[in-house]
Backbone as JSON, one array per atom type, in Angstrom:
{
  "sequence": "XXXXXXXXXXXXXXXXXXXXXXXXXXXXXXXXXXXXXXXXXXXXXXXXXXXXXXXXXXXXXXXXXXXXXX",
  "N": [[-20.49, -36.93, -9.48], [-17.84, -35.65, -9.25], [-18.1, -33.51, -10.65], [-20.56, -32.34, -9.58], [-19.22, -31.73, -7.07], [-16.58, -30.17, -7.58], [-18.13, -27.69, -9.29], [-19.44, -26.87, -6.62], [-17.17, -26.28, -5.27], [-15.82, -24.11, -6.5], [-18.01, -21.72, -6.74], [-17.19, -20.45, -3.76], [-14.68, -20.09, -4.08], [-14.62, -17.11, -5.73], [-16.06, -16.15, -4.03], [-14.42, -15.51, -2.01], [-12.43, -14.42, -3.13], [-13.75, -11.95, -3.94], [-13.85, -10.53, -1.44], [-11.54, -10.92, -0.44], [-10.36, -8.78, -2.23], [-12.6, -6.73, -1.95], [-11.1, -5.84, 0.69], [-8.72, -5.27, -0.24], [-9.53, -3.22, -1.96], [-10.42, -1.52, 0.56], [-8.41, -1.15, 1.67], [-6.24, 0.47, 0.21], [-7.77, 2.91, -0.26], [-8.58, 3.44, 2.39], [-5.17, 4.11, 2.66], [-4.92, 6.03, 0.9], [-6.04, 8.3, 1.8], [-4.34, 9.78, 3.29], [-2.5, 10.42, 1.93], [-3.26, 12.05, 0.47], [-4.36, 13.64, 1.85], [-1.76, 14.83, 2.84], [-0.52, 15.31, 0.1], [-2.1, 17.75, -0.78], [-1.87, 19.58, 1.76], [1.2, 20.04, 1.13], [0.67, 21.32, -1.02], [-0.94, 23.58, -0.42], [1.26, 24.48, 1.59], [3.11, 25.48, -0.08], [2.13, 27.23, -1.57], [1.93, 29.07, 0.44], [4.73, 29.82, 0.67], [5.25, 30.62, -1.38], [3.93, 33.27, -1.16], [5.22, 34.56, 1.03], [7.94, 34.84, 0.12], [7.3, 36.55, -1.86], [6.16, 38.85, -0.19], [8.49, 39.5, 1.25], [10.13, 40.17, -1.16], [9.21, 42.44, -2.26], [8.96, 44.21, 0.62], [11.99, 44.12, 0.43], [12.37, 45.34, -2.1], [11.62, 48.12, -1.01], [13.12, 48.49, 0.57], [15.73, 48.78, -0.22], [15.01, 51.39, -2.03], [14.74, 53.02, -0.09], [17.11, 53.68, 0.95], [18.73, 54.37, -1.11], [19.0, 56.93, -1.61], [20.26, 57.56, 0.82]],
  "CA": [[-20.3, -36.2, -8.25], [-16.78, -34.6, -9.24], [-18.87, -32.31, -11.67], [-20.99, -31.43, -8.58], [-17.88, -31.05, -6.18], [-16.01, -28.53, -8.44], [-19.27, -26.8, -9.26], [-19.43, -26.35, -5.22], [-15.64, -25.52, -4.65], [-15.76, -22.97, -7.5], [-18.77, -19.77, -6.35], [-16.72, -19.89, -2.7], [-13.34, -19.32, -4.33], [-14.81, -16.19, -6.08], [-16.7, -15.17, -3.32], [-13.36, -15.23, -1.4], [-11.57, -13.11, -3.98], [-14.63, -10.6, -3.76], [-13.86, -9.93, -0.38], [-10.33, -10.02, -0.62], [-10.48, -7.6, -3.18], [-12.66, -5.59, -0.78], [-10.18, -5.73, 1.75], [-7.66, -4.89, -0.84], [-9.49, -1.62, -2.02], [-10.62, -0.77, 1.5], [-6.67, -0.61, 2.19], [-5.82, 1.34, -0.6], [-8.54, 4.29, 0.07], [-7.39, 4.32, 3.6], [-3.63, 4.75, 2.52], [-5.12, 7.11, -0.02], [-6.86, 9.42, 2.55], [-3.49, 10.46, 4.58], [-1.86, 10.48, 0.78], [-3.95, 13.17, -0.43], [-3.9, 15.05, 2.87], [-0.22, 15.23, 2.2], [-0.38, 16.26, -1.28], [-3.29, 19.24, -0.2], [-0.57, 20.29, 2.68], [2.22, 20.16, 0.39], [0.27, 22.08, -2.16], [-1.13, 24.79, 0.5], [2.89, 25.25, 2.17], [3.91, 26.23, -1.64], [1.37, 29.1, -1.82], [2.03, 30.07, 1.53], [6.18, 30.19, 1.19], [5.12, 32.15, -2.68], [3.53, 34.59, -0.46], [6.19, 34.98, 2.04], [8.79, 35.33, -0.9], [6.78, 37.86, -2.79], [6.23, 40.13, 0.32], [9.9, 39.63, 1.56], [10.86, 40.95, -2.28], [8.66, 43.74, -2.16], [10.0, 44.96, 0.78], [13.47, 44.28, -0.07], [12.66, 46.58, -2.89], [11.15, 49.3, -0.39], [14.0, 48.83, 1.95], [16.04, 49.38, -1.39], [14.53, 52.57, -2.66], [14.59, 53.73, 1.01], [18.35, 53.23, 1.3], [19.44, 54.85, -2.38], [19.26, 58.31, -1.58], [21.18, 57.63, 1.72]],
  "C": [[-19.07, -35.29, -8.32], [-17.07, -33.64, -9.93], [-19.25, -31.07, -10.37], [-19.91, -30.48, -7.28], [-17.27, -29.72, -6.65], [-16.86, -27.69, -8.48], [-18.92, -26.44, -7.19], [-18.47, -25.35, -4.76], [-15.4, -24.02, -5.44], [-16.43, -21.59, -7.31], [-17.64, -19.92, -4.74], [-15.1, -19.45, -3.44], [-14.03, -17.33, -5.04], [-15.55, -15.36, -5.24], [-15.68, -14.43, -2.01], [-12.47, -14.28, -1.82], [-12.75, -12.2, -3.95], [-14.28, -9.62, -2.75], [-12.11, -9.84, -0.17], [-10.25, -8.91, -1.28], [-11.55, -6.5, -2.37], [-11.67, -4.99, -0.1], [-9.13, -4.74, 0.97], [-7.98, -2.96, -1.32], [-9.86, -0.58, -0.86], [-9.26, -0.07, 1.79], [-6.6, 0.43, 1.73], [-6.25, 2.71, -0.7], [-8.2, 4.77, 1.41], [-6.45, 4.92, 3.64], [-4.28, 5.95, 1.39], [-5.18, 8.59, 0.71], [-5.22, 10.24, 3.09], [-2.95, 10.96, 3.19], [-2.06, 11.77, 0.46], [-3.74, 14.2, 0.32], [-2.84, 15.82, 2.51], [0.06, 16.17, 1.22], [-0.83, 17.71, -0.76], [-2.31, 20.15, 0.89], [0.28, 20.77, 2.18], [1.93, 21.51, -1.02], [0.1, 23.41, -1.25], [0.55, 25.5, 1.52], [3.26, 25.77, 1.0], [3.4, 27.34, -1.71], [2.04, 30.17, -0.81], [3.52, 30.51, 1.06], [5.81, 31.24, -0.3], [5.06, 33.16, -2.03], [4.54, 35.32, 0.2], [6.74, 35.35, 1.35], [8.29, 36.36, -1.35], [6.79, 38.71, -1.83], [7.57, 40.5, 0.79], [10.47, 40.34, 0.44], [10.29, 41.94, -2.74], [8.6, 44.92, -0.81], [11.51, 45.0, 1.04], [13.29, 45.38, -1.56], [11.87, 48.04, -2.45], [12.07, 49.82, 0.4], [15.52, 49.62, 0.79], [16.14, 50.85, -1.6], [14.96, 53.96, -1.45], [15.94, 54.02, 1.06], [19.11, 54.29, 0.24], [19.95, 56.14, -2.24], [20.31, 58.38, -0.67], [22.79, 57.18, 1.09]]
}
């Protein structure tokens, strides 16, 4: 009977870590989701401030050119 016992106690432990381990990667894709947002935000403000910089230094070199003769 302690054969059969263990045998018993033994598929619910693994069926318990299955679902922990659910739990565990459900978490982790949740915290992922806001993660990534982040990144994707972080990545899309960099282009944008490039942009801003590049037209701010094109016309700082119009306001420049404009200025020289004066």
């Amino acid at each position: 009977m302690t054969a059969t016992e263990g045998s018993t106690k033994s598929p619910p432990e693994p069926a318990v870590n299955t679902a922990d381990s659910i739990e565990v990667e459900f978490h982790d894709h949740v915290r992922f989701i806001p993660q990534r947002e982040r990144e994707e935000r972080e990545q899309l403000d960099m282009a944008i401030r490039e942009q801003v910089l590049a037209r701010i230094q094109k016309q700082g070199e119009a306001i420049g050119k404009q200025m020289a003769p004066l």
